[in-house]
PDB file of C-alpha atoms in Angstrom:
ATOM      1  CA  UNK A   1       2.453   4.267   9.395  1.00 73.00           C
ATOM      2  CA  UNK A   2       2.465   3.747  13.205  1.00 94.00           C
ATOM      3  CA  UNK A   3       1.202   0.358  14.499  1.00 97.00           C
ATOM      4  CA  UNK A   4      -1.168  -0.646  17.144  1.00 98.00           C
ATOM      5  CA  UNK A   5       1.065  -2.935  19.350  1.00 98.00           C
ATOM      6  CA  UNK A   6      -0.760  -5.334  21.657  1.00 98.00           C
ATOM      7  CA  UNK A   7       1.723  -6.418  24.309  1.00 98.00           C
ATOM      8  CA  UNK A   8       1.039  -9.320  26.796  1.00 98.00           C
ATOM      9  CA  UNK A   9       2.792 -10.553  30.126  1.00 97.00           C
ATOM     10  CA  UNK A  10       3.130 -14.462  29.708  1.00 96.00           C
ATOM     11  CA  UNK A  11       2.665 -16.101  32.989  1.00 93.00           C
ATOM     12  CA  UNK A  12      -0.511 -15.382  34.513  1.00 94.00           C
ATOM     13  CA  UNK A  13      -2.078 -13.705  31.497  1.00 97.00           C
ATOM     14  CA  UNK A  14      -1.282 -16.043  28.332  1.00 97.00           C
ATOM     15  CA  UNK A  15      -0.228 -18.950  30.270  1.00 96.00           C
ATOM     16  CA  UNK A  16      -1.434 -20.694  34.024  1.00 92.00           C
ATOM     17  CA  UNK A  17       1.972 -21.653  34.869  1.00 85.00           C
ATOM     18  CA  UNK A  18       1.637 -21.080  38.612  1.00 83.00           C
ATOM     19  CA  UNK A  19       1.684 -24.905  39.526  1.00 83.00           C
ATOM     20  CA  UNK A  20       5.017 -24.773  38.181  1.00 84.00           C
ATOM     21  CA  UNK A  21       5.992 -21.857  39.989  1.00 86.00           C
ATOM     22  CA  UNK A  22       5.103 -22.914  43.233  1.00 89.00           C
ATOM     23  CA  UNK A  23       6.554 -26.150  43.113  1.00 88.00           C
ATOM     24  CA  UNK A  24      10.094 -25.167  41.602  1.00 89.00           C
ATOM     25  CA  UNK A  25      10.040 -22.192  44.467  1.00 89.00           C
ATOM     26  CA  UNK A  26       9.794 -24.348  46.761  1.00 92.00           C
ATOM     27  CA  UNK A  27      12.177 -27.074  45.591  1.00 92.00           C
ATOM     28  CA  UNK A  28      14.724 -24.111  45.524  1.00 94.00           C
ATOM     29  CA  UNK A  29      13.971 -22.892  49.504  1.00 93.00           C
ATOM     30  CA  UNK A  30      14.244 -26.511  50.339  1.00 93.00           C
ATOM     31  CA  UNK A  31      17.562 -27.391  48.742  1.00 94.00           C
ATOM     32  CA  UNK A  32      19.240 -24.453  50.937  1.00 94.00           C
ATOM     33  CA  UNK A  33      17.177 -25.330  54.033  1.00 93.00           C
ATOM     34  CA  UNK A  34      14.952 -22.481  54.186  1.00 93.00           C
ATOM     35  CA  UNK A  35      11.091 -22.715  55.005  1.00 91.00           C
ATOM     36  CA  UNK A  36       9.610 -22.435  51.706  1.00 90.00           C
ATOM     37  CA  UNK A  37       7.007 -19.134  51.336  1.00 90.00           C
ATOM     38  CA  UNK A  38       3.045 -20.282  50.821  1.00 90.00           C
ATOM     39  CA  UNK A  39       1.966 -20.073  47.247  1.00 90.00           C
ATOM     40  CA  UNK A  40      -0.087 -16.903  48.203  1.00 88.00           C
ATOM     41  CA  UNK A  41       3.356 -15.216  48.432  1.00 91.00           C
ATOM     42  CA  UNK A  42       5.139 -16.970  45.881  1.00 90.00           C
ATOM     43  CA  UNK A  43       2.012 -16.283  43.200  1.00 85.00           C
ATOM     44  CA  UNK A  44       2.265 -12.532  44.287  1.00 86.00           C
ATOM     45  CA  UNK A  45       5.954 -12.397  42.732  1.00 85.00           C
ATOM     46  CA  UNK A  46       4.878 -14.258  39.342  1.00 86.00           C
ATOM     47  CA  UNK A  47       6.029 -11.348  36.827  1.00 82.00           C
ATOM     48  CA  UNK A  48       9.222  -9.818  38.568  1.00 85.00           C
ATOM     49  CA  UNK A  49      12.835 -11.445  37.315  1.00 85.00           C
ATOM     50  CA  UNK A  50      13.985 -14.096  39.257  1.00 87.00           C
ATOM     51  CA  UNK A  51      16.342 -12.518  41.539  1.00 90.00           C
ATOM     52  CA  UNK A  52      13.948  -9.274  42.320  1.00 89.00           C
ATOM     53  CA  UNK A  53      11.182 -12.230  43.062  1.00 90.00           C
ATOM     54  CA  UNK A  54      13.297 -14.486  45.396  1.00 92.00           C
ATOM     55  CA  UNK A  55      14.729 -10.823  47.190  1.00 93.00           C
ATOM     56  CA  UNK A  56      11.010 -10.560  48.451  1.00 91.00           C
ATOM     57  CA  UNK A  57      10.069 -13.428  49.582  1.00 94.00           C
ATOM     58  CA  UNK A  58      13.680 -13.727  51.929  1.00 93.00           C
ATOM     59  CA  UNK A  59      13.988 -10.044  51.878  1.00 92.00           C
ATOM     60  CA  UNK A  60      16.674 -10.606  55.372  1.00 90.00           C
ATOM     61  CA  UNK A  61      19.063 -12.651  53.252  1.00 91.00           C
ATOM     62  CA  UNK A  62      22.054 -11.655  51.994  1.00 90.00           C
ATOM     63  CA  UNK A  63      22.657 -11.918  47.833  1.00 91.00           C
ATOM     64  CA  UNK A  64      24.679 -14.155  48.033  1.00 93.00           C
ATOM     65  CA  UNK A  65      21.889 -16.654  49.297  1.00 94.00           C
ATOM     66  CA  UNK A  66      19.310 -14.745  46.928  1.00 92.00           C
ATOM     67  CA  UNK A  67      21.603 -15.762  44.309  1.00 94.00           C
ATOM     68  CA  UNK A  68      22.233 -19.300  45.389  1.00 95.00           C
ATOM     69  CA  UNK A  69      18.056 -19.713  45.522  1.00 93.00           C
ATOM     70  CA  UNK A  70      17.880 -17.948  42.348  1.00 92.00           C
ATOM     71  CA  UNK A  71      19.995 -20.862  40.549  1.00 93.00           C
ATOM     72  CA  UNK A  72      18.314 -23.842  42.435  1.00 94.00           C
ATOM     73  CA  UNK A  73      15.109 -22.532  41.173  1.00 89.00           C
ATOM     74  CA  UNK A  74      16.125 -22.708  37.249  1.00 89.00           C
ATOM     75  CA  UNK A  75      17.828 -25.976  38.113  1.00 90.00           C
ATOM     76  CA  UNK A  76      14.370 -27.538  39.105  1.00 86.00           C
ATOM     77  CA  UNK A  77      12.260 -25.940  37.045  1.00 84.00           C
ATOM     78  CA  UNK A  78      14.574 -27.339  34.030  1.00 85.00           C
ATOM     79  CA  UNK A  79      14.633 -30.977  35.534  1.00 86.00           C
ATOM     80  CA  UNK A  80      10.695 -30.381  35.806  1.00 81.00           C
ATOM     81  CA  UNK A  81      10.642 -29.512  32.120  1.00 81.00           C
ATOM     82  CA  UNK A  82      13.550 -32.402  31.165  1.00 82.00           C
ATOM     83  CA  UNK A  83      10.848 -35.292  33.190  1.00 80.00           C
ATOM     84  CA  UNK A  84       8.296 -33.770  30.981  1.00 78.00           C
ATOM     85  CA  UNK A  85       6.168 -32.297  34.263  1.00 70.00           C
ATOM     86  CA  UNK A  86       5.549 -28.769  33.073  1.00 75.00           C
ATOM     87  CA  UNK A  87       1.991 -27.808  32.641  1.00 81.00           C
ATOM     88  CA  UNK A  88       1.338 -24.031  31.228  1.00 88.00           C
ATOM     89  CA  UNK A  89      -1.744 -24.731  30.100  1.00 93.00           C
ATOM     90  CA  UNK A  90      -3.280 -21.340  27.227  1.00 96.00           C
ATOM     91  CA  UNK A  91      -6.251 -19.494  29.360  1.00 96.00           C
ATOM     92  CA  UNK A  92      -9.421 -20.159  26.763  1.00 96.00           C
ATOM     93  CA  UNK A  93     -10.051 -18.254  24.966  1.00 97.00           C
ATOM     94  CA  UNK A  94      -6.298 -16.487  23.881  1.00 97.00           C
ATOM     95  CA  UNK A  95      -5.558 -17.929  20.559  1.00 97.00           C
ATOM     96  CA  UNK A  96      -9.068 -16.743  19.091  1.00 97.00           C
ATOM     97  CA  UNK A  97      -8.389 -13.384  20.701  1.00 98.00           C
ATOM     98  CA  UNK A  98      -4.600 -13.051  18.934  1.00 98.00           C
ATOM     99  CA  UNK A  99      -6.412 -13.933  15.597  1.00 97.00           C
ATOM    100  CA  UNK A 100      -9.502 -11.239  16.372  1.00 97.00           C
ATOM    101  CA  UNK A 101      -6.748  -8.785  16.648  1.00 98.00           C
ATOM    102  CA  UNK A 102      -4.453  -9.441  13.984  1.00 97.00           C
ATOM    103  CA  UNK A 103      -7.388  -9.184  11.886  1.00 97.00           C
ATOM    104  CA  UNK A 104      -7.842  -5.943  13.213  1.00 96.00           C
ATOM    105  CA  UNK A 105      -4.376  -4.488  12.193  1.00 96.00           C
ATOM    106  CA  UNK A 106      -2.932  -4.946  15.840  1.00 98.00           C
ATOM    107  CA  UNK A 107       0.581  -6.405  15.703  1.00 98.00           C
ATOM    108  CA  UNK A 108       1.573  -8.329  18.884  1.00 98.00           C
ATOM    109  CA  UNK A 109       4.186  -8.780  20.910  1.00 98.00           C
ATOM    110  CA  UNK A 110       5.357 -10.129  24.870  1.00 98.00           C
ATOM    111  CA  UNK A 111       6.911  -8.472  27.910  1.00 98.00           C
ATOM    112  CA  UNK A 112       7.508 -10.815  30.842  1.00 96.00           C
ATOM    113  CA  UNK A 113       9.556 -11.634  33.941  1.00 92.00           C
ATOM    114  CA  UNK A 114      10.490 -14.615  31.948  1.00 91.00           C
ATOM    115  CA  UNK A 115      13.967 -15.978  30.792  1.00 90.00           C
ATOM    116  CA  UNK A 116      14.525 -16.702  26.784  1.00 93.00           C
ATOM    117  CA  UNK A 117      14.369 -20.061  27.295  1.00 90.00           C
ATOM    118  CA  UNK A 118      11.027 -20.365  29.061  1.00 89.00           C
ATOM    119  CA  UNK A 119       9.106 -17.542  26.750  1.00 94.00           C
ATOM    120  CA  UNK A 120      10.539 -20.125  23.695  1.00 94.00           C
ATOM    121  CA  UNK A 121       9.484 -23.307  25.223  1.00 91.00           C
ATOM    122  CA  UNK A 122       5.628 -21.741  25.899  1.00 93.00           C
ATOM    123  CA  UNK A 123       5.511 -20.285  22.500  1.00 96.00           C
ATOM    124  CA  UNK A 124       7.024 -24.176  21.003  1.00 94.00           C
ATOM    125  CA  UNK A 125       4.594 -25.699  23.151  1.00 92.00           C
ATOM    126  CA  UNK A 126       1.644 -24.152  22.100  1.00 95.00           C
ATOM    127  CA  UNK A 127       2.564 -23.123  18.184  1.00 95.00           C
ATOM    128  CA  UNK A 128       2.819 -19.640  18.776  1.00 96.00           C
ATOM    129  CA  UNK A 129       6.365 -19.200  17.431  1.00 91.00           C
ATOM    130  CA  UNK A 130       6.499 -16.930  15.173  1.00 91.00           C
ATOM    131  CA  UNK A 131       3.273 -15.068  15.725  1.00 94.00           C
ATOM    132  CA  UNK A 132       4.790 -12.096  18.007  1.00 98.00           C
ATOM    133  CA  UNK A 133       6.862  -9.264  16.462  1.00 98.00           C
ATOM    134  CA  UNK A 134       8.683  -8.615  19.759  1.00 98.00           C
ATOM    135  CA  UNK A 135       9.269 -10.995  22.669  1.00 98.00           C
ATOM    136  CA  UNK A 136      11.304  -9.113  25.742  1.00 98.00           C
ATOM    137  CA  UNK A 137      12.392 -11.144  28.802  1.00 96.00           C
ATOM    138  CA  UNK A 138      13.867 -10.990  31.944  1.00 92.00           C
ATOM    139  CA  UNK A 139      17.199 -11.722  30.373  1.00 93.00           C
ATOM    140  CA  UNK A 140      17.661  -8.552  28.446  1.00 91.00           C
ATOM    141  CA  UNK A 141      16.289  -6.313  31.132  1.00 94.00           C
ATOM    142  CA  UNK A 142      15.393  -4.531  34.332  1.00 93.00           C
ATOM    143  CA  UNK A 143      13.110  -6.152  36.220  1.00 92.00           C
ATOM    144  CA  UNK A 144       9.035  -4.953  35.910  1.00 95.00           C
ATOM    145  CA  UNK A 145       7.781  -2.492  36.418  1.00 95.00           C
ATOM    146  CA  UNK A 146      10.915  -0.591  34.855  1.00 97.00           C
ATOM    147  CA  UNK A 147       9.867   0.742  31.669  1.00 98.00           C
ATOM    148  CA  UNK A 148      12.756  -1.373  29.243  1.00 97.00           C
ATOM    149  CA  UNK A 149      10.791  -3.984  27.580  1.00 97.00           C
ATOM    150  CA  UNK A 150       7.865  -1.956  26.857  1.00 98.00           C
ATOM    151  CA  UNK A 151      10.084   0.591  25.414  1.00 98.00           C
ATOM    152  CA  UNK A 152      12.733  -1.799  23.545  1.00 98.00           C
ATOM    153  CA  UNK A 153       8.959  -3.387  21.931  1.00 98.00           C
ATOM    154  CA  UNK A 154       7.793  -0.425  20.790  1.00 98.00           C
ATOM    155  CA  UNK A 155      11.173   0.166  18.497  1.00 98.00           C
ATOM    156  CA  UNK A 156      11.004  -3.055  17.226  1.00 98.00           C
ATOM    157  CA  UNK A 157       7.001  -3.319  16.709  1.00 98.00           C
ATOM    158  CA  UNK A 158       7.408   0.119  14.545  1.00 97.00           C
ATOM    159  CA  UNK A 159       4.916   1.639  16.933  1.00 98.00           C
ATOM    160  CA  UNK A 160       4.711   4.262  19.312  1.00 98.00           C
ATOM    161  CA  UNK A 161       3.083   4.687  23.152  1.00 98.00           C
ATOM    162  CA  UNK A 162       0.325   6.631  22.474  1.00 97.00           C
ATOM    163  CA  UNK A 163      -0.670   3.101  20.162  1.00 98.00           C
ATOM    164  CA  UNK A 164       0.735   0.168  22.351  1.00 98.00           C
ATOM    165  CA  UNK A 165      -1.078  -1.493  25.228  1.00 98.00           C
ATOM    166  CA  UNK A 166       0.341  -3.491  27.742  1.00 98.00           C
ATOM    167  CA  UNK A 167      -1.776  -6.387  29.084  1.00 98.00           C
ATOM    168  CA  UNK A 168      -1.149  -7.925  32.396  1.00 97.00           C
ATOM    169  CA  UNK A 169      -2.587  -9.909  35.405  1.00 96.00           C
ATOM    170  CA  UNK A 170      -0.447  -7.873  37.977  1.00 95.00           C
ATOM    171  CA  UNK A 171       0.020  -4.885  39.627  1.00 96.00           C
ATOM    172  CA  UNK A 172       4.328  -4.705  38.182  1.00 95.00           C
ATOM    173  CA  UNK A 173       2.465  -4.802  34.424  1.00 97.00           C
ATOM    174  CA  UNK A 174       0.358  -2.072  35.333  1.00 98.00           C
ATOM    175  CA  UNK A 175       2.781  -0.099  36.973  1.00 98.00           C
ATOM    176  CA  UNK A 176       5.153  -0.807  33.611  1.00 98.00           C
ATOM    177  CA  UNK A 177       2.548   0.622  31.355  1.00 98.00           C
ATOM    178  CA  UNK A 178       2.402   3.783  33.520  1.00 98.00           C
ATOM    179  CA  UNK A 179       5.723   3.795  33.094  1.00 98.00           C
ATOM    180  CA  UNK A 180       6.429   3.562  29.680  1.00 98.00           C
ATOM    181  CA  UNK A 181       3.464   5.976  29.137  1.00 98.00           C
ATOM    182  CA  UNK A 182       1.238   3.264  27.536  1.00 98.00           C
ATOM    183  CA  UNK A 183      -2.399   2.459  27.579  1.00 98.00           C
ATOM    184  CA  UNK A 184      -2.583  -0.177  30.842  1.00 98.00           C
ATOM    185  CA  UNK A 185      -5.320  -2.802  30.520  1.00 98.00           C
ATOM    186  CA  UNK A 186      -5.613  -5.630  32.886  1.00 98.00           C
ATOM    187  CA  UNK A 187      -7.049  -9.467  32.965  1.00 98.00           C
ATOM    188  CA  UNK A 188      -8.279 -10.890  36.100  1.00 96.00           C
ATOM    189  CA  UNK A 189      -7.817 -14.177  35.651  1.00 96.00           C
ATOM    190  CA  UNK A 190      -4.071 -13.752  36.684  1.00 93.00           C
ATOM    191  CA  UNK A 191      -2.438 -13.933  40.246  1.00 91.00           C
ATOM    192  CA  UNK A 192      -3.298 -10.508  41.732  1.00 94.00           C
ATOM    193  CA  UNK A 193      -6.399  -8.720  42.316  1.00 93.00           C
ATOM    194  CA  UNK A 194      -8.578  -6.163  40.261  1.00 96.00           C
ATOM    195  CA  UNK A 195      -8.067  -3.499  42.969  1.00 96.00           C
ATOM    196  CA  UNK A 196      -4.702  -3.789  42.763  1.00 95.00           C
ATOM    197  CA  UNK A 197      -4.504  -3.263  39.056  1.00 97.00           C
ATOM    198  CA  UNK A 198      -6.628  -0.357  39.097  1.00 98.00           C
ATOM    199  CA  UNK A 199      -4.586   1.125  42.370  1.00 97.00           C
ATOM    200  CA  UNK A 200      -1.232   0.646  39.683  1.00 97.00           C
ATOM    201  CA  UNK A 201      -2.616   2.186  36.971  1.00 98.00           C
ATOM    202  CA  UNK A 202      -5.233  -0.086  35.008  1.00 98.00           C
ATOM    203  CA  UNK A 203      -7.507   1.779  33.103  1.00 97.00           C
ATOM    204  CA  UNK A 204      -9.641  -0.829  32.914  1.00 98.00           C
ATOM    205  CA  UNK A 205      -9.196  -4.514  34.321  1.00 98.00           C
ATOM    206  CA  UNK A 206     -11.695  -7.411  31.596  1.00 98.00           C
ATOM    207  CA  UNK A 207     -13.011 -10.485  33.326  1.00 97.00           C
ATOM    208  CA  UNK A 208     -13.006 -12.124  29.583  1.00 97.00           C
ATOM    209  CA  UNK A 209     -10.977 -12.363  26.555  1.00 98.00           C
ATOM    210  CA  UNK A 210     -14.166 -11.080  24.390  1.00 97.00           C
ATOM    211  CA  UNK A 211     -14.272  -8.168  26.796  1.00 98.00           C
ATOM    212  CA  UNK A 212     -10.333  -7.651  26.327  1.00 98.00           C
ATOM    213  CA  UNK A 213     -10.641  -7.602  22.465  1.00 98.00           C
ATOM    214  CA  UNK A 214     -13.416  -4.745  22.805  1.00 97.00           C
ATOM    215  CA  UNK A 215     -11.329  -2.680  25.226  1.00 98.00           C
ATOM    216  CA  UNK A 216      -8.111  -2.975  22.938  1.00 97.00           C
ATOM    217  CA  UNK A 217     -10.445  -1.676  20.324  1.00 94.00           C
ATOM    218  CA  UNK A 218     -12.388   1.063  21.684  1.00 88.00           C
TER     219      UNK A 218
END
């Protein structure tokens, strides 16, 4: 038997971690003396891995300095954690949806731009451990919207393409699902646009979890 694997970004689509984002991001920029990107730009990277994020916000800077960004940014968003100021609050809705659809025979599973440690302290926070067969980060992988994690889910989930869906708030989800050949579906409540999920591939893009369960289902 094949199963129906329901596969979710984190940030943005489980999770409103943004105010964490932001502030880390710009920590990071300040520590090196650079002029820290508006949260418009830095929201628009929420999903890539850290170092394909931080390339495109200074894309005229060396790696080196990428690099050097890259590890102020984990620094502060750790000490954020550590002083107990992380906030990644569940979007309503989510954890009546995950039960809806594990009563439906769906197993479930996550594909994000996060690291290990960040997917395991969202999951801790919010007692979700446990519930996903497959959690792929940004430490195993290429970043989105390479196929990898989709792919690497799909073995482990015991399912196939033509019955996993990928569900993101961005356009680098989207983009994923096309290609990994998987059924796209997006969420608006995220950090880009419904235009720019359908222009990337979204077959559809719900304004509610209700509508998201139907979608998954038709």
């Amino acid at each position: 038997m094949t199963n129906k694997l329901a596969l979710f970004d984190c940030d943005g689509t489980m999770v409103d971690s943004q105010a964490n984002i932001c502030v880390s991001m710009e920590r990071a920029f300040e520590i090196h003396g650079l002029e820290a990107p508006d949260r418009h730009s830095i929201r628009r990277i929420v999903g890539l891995s850290l170092s394909e994020a931080v390339g495109q916000l200074i894309p005229d800077h060396d790696r080196k300095t990428i690099a050097r960004v890259v590890e102020s940014y984990k620094d502060g968003f750790f000490e954020l954690r550590q002083a107990g100021g992380v906030h990644e609050p569940l979007y309503d809705g989510l954890l009546d949806l995950l039960e809806g659809l594990e009563a439906g025979g769906w197993v479930l599973g996550v594909a994000t731009g996060k690291s290990d440690r960040g997917l395991q302290h969202v999951l801790e926070a919010h007692g979700l451990t446990g519930r996903f067969v497959t959690l792929q980060t940004a430490d195993r992988h290429p970043s989105k919207p390479h196929p990898a994690m989709v792919e690497l889910a799909i073995a482990e989930a015991g399912a196939s393409a033509q019955t996993t869906a990928m569900i993101g708030d961005t356009s680098f989800d989207m983009e994923m699902a096309v290609n990994a050949k998987v059924r796209a579906v997006g969420v608006d409540w995220g950090y880009h646009d419904a235009e720019e999920l359908i222009i990337a591939g979204a077959e559809i893009v719900t304004a509610t979890m209700d509508e998201l369960h139907e979608v998954l289902n038709r």
